mmCIF file of C-alpha atoms and ligand atoms in Angstrom:
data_model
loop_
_atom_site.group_PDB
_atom_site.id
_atom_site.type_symbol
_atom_site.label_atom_id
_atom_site.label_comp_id
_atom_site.label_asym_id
_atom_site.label_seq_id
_atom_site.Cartn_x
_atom_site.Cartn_y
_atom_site.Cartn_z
ATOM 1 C CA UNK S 1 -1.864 8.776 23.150
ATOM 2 C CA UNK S 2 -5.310 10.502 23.439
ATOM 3 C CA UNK S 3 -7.275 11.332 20.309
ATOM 4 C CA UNK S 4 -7.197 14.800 21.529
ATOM 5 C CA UNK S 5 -3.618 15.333 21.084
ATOM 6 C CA UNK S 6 -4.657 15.304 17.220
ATOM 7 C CA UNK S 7 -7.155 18.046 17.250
ATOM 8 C CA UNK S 8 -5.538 21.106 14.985
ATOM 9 C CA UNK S 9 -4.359 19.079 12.319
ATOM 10 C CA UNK S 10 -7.005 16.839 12.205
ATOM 11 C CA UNK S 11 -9.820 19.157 12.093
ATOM 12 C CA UNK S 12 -8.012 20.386 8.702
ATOM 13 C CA UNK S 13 -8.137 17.069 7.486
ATOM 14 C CA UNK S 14 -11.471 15.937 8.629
ATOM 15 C CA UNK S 15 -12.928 18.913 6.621
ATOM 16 C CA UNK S 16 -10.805 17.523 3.569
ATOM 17 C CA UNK S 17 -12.201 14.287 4.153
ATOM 18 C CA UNK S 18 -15.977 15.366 4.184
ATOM 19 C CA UNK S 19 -15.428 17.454 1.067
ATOM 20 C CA UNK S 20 -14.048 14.766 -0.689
ATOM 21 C CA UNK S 21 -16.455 11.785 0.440
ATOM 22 C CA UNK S 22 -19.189 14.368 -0.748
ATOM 23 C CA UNK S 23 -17.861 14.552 -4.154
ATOM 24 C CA UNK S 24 -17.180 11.308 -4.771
ATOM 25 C CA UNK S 25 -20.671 10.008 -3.816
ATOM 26 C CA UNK S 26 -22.210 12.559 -6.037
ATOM 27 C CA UNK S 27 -19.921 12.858 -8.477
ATOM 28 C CA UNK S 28 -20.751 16.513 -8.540
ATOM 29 C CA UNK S 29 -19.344 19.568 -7.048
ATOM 30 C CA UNK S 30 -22.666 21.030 -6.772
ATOM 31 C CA UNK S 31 -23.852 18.581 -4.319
ATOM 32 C CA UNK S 32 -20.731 19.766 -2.001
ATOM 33 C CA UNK S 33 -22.265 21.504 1.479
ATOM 34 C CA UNK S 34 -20.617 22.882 4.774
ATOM 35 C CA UNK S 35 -19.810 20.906 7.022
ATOM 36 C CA UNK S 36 -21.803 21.377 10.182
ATOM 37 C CA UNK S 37 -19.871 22.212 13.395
ATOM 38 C CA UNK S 38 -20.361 18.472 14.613
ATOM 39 C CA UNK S 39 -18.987 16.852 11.564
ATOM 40 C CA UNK S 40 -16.308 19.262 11.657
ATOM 41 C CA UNK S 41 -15.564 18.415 15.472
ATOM 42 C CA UNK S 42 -16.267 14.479 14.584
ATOM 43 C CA UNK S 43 -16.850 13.164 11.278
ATOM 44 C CA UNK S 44 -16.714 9.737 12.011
ATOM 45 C CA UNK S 45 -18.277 9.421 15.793
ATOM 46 C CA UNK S 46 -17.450 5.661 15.730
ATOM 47 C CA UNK S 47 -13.673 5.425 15.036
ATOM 48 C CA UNK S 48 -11.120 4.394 17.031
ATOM 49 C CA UNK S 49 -7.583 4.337 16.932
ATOM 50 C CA UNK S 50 -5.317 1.324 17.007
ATOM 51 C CA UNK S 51 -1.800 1.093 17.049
ATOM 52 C CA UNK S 52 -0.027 -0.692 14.499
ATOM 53 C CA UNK S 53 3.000 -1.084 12.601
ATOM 54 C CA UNK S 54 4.747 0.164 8.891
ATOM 55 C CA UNK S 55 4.962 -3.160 6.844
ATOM 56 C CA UNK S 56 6.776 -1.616 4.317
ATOM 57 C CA UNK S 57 10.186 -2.736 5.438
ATOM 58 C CA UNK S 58 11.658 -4.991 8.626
ATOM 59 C CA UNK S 59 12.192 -1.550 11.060
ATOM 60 C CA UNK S 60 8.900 -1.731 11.812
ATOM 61 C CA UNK S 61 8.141 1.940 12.788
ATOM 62 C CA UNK S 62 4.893 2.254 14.808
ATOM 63 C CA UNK S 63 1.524 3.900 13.044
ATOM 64 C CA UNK S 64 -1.585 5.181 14.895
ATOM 65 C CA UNK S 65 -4.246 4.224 12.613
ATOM 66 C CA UNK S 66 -7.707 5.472 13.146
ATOM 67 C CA UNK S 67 -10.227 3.015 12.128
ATOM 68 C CA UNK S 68 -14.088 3.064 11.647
ATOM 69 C CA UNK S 69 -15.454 0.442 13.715
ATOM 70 C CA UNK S 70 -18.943 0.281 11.758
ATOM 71 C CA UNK S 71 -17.197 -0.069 8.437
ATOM 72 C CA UNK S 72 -13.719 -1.545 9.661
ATOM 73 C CA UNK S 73 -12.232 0.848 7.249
ATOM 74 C CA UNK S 74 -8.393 2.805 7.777
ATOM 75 C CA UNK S 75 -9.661 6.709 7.591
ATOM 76 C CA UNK S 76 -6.101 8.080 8.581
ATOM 77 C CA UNK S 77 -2.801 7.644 9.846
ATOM 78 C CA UNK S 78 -0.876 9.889 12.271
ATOM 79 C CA UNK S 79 2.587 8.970 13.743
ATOM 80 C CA UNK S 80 3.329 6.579 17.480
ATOM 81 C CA UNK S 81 4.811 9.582 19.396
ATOM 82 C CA UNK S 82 5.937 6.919 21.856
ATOM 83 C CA UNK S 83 7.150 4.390 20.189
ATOM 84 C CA UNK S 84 10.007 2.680 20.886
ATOM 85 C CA UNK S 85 11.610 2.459 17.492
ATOM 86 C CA UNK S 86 10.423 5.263 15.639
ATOM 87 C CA UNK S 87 9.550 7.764 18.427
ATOM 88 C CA UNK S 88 6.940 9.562 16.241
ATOM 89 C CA UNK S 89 9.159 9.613 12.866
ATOM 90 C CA UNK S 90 8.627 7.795 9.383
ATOM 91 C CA UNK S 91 10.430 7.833 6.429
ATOM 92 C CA UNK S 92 8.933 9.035 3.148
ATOM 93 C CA UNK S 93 7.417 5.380 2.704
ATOM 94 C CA UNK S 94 5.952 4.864 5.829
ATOM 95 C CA UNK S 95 4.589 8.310 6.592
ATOM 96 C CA UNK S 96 1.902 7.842 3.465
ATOM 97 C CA UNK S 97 1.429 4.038 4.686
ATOM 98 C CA UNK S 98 -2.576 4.313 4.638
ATOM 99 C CA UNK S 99 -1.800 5.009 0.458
ATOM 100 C CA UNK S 100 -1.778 1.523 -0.050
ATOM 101 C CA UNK S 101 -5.000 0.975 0.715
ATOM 102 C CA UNK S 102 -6.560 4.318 -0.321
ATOM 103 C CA UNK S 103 -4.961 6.021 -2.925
ATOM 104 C CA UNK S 104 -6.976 6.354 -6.673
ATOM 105 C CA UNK S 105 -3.261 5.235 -8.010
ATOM 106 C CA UNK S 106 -3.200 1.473 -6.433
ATOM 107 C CA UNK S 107 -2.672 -0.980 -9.062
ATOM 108 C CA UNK S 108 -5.461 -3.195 -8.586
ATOM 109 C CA UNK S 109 -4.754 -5.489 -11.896
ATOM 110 C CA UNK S 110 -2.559 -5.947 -14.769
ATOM 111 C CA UNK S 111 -1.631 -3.169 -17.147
ATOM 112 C CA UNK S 112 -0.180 -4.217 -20.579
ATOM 113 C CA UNK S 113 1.513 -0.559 -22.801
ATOM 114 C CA UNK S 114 0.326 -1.441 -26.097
ATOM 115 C CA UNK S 115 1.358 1.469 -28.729
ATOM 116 C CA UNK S 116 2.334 4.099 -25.710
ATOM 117 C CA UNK S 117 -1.086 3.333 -23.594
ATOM 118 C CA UNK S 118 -1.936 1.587 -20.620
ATOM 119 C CA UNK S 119 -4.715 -1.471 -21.059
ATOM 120 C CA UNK S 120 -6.195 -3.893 -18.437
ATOM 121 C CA UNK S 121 -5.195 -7.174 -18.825
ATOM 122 C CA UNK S 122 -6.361 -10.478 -17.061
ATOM 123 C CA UNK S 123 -4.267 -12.191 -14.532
ATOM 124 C CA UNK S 124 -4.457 -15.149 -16.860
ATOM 125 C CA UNK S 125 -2.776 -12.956 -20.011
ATOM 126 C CA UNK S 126 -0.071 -11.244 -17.754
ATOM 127 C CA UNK S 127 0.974 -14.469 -16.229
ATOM 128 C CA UNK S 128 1.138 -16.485 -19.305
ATOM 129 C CA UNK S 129 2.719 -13.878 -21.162
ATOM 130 C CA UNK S 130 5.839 -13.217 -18.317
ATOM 131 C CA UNK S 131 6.022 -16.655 -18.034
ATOM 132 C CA UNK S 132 6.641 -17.483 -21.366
ATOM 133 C CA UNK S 133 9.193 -14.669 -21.529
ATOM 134 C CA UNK S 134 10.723 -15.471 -18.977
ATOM 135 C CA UNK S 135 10.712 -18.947 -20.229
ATOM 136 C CA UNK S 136 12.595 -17.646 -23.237
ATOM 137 C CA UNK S 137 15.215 -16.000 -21.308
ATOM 138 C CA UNK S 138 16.063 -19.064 -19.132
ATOM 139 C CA UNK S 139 16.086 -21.000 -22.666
ATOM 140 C CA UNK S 140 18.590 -18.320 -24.369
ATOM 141 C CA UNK S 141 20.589 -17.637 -21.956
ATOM 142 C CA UNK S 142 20.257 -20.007 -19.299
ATOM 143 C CA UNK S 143 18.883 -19.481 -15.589
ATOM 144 C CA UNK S 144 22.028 -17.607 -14.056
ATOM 145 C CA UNK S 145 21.045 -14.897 -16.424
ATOM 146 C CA UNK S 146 18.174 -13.689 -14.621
ATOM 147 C CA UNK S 147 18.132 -12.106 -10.940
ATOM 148 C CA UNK S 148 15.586 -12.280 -8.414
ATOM 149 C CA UNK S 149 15.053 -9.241 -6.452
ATOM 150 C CA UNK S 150 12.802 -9.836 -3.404
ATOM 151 C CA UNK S 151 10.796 -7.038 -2.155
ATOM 152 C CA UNK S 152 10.389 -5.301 1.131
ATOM 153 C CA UNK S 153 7.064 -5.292 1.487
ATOM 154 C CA UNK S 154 7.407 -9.079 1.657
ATOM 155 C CA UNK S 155 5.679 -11.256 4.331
ATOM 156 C CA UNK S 156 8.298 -14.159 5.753
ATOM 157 C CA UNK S 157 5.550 -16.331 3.709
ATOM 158 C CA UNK S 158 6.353 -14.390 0.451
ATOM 159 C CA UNK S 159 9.449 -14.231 0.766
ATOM 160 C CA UNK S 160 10.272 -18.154 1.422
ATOM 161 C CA UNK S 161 7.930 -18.645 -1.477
ATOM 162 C CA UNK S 162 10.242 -16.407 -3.278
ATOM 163 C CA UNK S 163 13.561 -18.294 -2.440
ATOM 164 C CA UNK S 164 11.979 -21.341 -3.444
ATOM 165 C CA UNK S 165 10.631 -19.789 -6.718
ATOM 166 C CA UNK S 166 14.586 -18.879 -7.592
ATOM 167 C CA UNK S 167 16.345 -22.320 -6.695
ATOM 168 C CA UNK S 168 12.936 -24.227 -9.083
ATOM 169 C CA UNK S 169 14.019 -21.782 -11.653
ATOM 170 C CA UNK S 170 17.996 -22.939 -10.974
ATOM 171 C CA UNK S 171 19.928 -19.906 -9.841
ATOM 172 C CA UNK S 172 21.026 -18.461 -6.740
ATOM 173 C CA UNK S 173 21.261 -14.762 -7.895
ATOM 174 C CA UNK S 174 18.818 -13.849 -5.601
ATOM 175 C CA UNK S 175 18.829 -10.630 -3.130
ATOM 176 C CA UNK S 176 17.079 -8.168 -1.248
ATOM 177 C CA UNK S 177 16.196 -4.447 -2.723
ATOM 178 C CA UNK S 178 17.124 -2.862 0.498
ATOM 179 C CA UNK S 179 20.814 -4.094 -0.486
ATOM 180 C CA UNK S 180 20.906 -1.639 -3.635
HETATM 181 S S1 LIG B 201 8.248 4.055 8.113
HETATM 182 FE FE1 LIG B 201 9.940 3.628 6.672
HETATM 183 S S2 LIG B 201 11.641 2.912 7.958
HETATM 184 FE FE2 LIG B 201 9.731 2.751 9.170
HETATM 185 S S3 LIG B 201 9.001 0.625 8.843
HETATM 186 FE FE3 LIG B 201 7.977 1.943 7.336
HETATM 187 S S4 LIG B 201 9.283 1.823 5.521
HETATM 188 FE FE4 LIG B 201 10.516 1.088 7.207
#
């Protein structure tokens, strides 16, 4: 599909976009200006859109992501029209796809609640400390007590690393959370 076919909704979007890049390098709303009518028409002259695919589950529904090629980073998503197995459709996941690497909500490390809030942890702490609960549970109550629920956002890598993780730990109550 031709970048053109985008052009109403994506000149909404591009002037969303260059308000909030502004703001967020200058951390002030003063600093905010017009766009001019070039910007408007083509904020980022140098991206290009590639067709991809929705990783978030085995369907594999078809994304148009628009790229910048001088920074190699996703800008925005819009839906494969033509593609065979989605024919321009996503479900709720899929449709905000380019969230998981843009959104201000990502998790990007561990989070312990201590007393009702939220504190950053280090990888080392959280692992030591679910391991060693986890470690208690096996010990208490044996290994069939636990579950393993894989994800599907899992790669084929993950998820054999997964498997394996559950039949070391000695159970086979292991599934997939599409199933529930
Ligand atoms: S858009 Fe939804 S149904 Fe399609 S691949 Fe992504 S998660 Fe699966």
């Amino acid at each position: 599909m031709s970048k053109t076919t985008y052009v109403g909704r994506r000149s909404f979007l591009k002037l969303a976009a260059l308000g909030a890049a502004a703001s967020s390098a200058f951390g002030s709303n003063e600093t905010l200006r017009s766009a001019t009518k070039e910007e408007i028409k083509n904020p980022f002259p140098n991206s290009v859109m590639k067709r991809t695919i929705c990783s978030i589950c085995s369907v594999g529904c078809g994304i148009e992501a628009e790229v910048d090629e001088g920074s190699n980073v996703w800008i925005r998503q819009d839906m494969a029209v033509d593609h065979p197995i989605s024919q321009g459709s996503h479900c709720c996941k899929g449709i905000d796809q380019i969230d998981l690497t843009k959104s201000k909500m990502r998790l990007k490390y561990p989070l312990k609640k201590v007393n009702g809030k939220w504190e950053r942890i280090s990888w080392e702490t959280a692992v030591n400390e679910i391991g060693d609960k986890m470690l208690k549970i096996r010990e208490e109550d044996g290994p069939d007590s636990v579950e393993f629920l894989g994800s599907a956002k899992f790669s084929n890598e993950q998820a054999f690393y997964f498997r394996k993780f559950a039949a070391f730990w000695g159970t086979n109550n292991i599934d997939h959370v599409a199933r529930i």
